[in-house]
Coordinates of C-alpha atoms in Angstrom, one line a residue:
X1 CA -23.5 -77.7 16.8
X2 CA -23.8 -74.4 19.1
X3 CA -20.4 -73.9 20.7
X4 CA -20.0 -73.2 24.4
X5 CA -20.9 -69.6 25.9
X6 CA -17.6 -68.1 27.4
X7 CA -18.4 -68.2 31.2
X8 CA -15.4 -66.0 31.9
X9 CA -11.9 -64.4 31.2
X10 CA -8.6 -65.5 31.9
X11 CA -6.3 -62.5 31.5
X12 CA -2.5 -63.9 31.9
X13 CA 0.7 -62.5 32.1
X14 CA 3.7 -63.7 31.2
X15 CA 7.4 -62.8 33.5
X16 CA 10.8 -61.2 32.3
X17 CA 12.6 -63.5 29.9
X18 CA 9.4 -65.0 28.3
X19 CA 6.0 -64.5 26.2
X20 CA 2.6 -65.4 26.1
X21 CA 3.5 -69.1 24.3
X22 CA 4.9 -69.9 28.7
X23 CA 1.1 -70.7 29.2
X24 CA 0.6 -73.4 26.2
X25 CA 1.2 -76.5 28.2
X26 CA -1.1 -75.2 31.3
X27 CA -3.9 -74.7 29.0
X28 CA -3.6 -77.7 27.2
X29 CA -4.0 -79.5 30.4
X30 CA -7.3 -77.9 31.2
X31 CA -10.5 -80.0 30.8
X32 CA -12.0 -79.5 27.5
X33 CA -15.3 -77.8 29.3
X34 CA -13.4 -75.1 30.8
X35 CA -11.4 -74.5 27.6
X36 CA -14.5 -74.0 25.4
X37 CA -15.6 -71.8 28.1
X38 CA -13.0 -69.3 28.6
X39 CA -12.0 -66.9 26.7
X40 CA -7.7 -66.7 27.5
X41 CA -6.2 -62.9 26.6
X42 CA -2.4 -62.7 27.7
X43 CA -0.7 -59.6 27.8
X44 CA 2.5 -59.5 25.4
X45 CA 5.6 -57.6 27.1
X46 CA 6.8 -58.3 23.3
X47 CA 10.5 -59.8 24.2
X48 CA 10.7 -62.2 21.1
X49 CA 9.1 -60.3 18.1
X50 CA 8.9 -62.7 15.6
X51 CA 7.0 -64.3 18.1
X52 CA 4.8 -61.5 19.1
X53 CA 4.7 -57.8 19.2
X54 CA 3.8 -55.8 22.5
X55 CA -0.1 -56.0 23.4
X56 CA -2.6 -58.6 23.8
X57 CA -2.7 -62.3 22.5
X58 CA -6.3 -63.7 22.6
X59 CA -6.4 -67.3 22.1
X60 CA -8.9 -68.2 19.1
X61 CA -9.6 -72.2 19.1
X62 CA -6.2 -73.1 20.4
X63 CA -4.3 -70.0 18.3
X64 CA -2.9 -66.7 19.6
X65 CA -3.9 -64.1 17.7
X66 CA -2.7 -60.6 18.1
X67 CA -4.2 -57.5 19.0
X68 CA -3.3 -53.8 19.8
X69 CA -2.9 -53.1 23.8
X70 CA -5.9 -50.6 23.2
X71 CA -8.4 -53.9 22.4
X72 CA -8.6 -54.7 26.3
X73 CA -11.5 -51.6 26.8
X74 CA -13.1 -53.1 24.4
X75 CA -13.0 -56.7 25.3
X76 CA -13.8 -55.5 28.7
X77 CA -16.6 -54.0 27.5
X78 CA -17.6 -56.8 25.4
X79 CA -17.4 -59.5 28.2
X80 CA -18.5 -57.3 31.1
X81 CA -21.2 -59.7 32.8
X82 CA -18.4 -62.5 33.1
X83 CA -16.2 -63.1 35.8
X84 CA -12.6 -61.5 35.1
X85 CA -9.9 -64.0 36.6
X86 CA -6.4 -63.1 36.3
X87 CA -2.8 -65.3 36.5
X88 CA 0.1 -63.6 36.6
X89 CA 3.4 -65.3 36.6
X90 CA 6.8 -63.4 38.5
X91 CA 7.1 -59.9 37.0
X92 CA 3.6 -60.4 35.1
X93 CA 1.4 -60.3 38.6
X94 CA 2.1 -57.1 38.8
X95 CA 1.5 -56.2 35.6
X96 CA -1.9 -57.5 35.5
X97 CA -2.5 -54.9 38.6
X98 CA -1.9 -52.1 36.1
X99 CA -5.1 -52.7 34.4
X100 CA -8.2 -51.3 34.8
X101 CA -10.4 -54.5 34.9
X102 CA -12.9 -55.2 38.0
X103 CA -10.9 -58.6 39.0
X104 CA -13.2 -61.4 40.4
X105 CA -10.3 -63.5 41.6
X106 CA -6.2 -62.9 41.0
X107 CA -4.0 -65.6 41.0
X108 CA -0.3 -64.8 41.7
X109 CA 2.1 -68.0 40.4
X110 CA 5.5 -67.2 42.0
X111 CA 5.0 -63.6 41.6
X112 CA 5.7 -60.6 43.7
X113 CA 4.4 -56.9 44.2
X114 CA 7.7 -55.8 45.0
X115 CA 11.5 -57.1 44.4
X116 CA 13.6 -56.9 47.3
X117 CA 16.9 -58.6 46.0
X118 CA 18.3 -55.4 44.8
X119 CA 22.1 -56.5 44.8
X120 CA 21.5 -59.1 42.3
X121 CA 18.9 -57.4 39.9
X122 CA 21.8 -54.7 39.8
X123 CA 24.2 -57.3 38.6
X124 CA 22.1 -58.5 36.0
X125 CA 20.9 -55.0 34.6
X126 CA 24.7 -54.0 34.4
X127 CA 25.7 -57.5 32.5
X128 CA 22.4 -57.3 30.9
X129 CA 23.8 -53.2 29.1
X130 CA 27.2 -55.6 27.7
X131 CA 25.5 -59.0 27.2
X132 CA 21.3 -59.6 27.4
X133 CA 21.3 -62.7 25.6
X134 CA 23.7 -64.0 27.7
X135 CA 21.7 -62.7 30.8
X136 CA 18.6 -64.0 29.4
X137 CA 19.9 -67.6 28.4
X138 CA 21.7 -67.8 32.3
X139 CA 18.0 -66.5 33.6
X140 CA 16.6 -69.0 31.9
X141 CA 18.4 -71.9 33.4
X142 CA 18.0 -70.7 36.6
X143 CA 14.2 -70.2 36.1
X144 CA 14.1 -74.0 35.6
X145 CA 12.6 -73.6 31.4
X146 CA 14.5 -72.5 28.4
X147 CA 12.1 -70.4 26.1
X148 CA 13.4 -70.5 22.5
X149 CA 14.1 -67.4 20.7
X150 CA 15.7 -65.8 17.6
X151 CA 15.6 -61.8 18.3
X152 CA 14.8 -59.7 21.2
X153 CA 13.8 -56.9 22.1
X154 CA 16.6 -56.0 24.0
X155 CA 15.3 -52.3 25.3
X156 CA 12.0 -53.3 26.6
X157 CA 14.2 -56.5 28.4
X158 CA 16.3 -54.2 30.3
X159 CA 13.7 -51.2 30.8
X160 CA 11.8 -54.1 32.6
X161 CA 15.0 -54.8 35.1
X162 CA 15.6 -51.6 35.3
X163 CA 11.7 -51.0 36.4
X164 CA 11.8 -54.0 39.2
X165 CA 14.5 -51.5 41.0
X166 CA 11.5 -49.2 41.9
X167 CA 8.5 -51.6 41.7
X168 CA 5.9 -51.3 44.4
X169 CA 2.2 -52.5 42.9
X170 CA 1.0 -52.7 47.3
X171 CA -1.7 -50.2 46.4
X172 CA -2.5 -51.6 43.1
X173 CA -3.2 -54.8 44.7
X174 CA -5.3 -53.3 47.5
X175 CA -7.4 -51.2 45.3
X176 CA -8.3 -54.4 43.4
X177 CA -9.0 -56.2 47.0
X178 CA -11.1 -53.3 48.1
X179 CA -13.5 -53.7 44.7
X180 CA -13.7 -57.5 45.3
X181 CA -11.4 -59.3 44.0
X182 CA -10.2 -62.6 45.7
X183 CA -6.2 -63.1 46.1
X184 CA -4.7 -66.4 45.7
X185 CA -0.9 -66.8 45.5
X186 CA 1.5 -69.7 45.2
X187 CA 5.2 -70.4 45.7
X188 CA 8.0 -72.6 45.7
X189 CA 10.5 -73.3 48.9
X190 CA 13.6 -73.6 45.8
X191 CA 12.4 -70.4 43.8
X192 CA 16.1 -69.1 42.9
X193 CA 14.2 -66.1 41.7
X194 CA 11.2 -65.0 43.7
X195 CA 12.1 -66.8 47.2
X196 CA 9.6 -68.2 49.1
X197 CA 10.8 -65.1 51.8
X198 CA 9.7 -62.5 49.4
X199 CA 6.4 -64.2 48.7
X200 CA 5.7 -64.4 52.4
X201 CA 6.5 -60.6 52.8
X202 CA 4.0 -59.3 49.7
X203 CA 1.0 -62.1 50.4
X204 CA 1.1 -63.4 53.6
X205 CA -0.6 -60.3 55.1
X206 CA -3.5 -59.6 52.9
X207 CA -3.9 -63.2 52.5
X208 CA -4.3 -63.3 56.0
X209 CA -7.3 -60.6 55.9
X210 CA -9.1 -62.9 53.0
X211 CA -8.2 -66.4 55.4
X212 CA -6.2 -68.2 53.3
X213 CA -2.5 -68.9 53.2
X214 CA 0.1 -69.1 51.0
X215 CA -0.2 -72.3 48.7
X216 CA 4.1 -73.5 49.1
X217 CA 5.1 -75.4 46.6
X218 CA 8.1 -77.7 48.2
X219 CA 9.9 -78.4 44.9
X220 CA 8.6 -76.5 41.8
X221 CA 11.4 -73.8 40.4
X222 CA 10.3 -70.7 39.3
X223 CA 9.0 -71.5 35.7
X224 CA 8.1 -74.9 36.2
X225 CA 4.6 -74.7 35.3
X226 CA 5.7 -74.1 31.6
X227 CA 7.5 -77.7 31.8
X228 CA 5.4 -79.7 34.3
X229 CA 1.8 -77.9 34.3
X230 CA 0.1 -80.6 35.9
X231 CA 2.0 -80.3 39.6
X232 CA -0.1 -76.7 39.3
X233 CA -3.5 -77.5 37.7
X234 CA -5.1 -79.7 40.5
X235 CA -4.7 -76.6 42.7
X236 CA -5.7 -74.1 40.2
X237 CA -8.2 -76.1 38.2
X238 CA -10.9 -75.7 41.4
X239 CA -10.6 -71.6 41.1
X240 CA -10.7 -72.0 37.0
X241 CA -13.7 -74.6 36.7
X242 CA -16.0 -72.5 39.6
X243 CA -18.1 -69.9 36.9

C-alpha cells in the first residue's frame, strides 16, 4: 500500500531543561492522517546525551532518529514546495527564529523573544555554576513535568541561561513576518516561568498587526503540554490539519 505524501514540516523545539522526547505525547495525540502526513524534525539543544546529541531529530514511523545540525539545508531543500510550520516551546521559539527556513506559520507555546525576569535567571545561573542538577530538578517542578535523565550536558545548560540574559530574537521574528509567515502564540495566566505579562509584552503587538490575540490558557503551567497534550491539541490541531 502507497504511504501518505508528506503535506508539510513540523520543525519543533524543545525549552531549557528538556529534549526533543517533551513532544511525544502531543504527537501521539494527533490524528493518524496528519501524522502520516507530516514529516516532524526537532531541533536537539543536546542536554541529556545518552538521549540525544546536539542537532536535529527527525521522526521516522514514530522513532527519532538523529542527524547532524547541517542536515536542515538539505531537508529544506528536499521538502521545499511544502508548507514549513514551526512550534517552539519557552526558550525553543526563539530558537526556531535562528533558522533560515521560509516559515508558513510559527506557533509560539509559552515562549518568549526576550526574558525580562533578569533577577531570577541570575539566581539560577549562579546556583546553576555550584549545583545544575539541583537547578534543573527544582526547574522542573516548577515547570509542571519532570523529564528523566542520567547525564547532562552541563555547559550547553548554563551557556543557555547565561544566553537568556541578552536574548532579543524582535528582529528575527519580524523578518520571518515580513516573508510571510503567520504568528500564533499561546500562554498560561499560572506560567511560573514565562508569565502571561511577558507574553503580552513580545506578542501582543505583532499579533495585533496579523488580527489575532493571544490564545491565554487560564490553568496550564509551563510544560504542561508534555503531561496533558490534549488541553493544547484542539487549538493547535485546526493550524496542524489545514495543508
Amino acid at each position: 500500500m502507497k504511504q501518505p505524501e508528506i503535506s508539510q514540516v513540523l520543525l519543533m523545539a524543545h525549552g531549557w531543561g528538556y529534549n526533543h522526547r517533551f513532544f511525544n505525547a502531543l504527537l501521539d495525540t494527533l490524528p493518524k492522517h496528519t501524522r502520516e502526513t507530516t514529516l516532524f524534525v526537532c531541533f536537539e539543544a543536546g542536554y541529556f546525551p545518552e538521549q540525544g546529541k546536539q542537532g536535529l531529530m527527525i521522526n521516522i514511523q514514530g522513532e527519532w532518529v538523529h542527524h547532524p545540525a547541517e542536515a536542515l539545508h538539505s531537508l529544506v531543500l528536499a521538502q521545499a514546495n511544502v508548507p514549513w510550520l514551526g512550534l517552539g516551546h519557552s526558550l525553543g521559539f526563539s530558537k526556531l527564529l535562528d533558522f533560515s527556513v521560509r516559515w508558513h506559520s510559527l506557533y509560539s507555546l509559552h515562549g518568549f523573544t526576550r526574558f525580562t525576569n533578569n533577577r531570577v535567571l541570575a539566581r539560577m545561573i549562579r546556583k546553576a555554576e555550584e549545583n545544575m542538577p539541583e537547578v534543573l530538578a527544582d526547574f522542573h517542578k516548577r515547570c509542571g513535568h519532570i523529564a528523566p535523565w542520567s547525564t547532562l550536558d552541563e555547559r550547553a545548560l548554563l551557556a543557555d541561561l547565561i544566553g537568556m540574559q541578552t536574548l532579543s530574537a524582535e528582529q528575527e521574528l519580524q523578518h520571518a513576518l515580513s516573508h510571510g509567515a503567520e504568528l500564533y502564540a499561546w500562554a498560561s495566566s499560572v506560567d511560573q516561568i514565562v508569565p502571561l505579562a511577558l507574553a503580552q509584552a513580545c506578542f501582543d503587538n505583532t499579533l495585533k498587526l496579523q488580527g489575532r490575540t493571544l490564545f491565554i490558557l487560564p490553568s496550564e503551567e509551563h510544560a504542561s503540554i508534555a503531561n496533558a497534550p490534549a488541553r493544547y491539541t484542539d487549538a493547535l490541531l485546526p493550524f496542524l490539519s489545514q495543508h
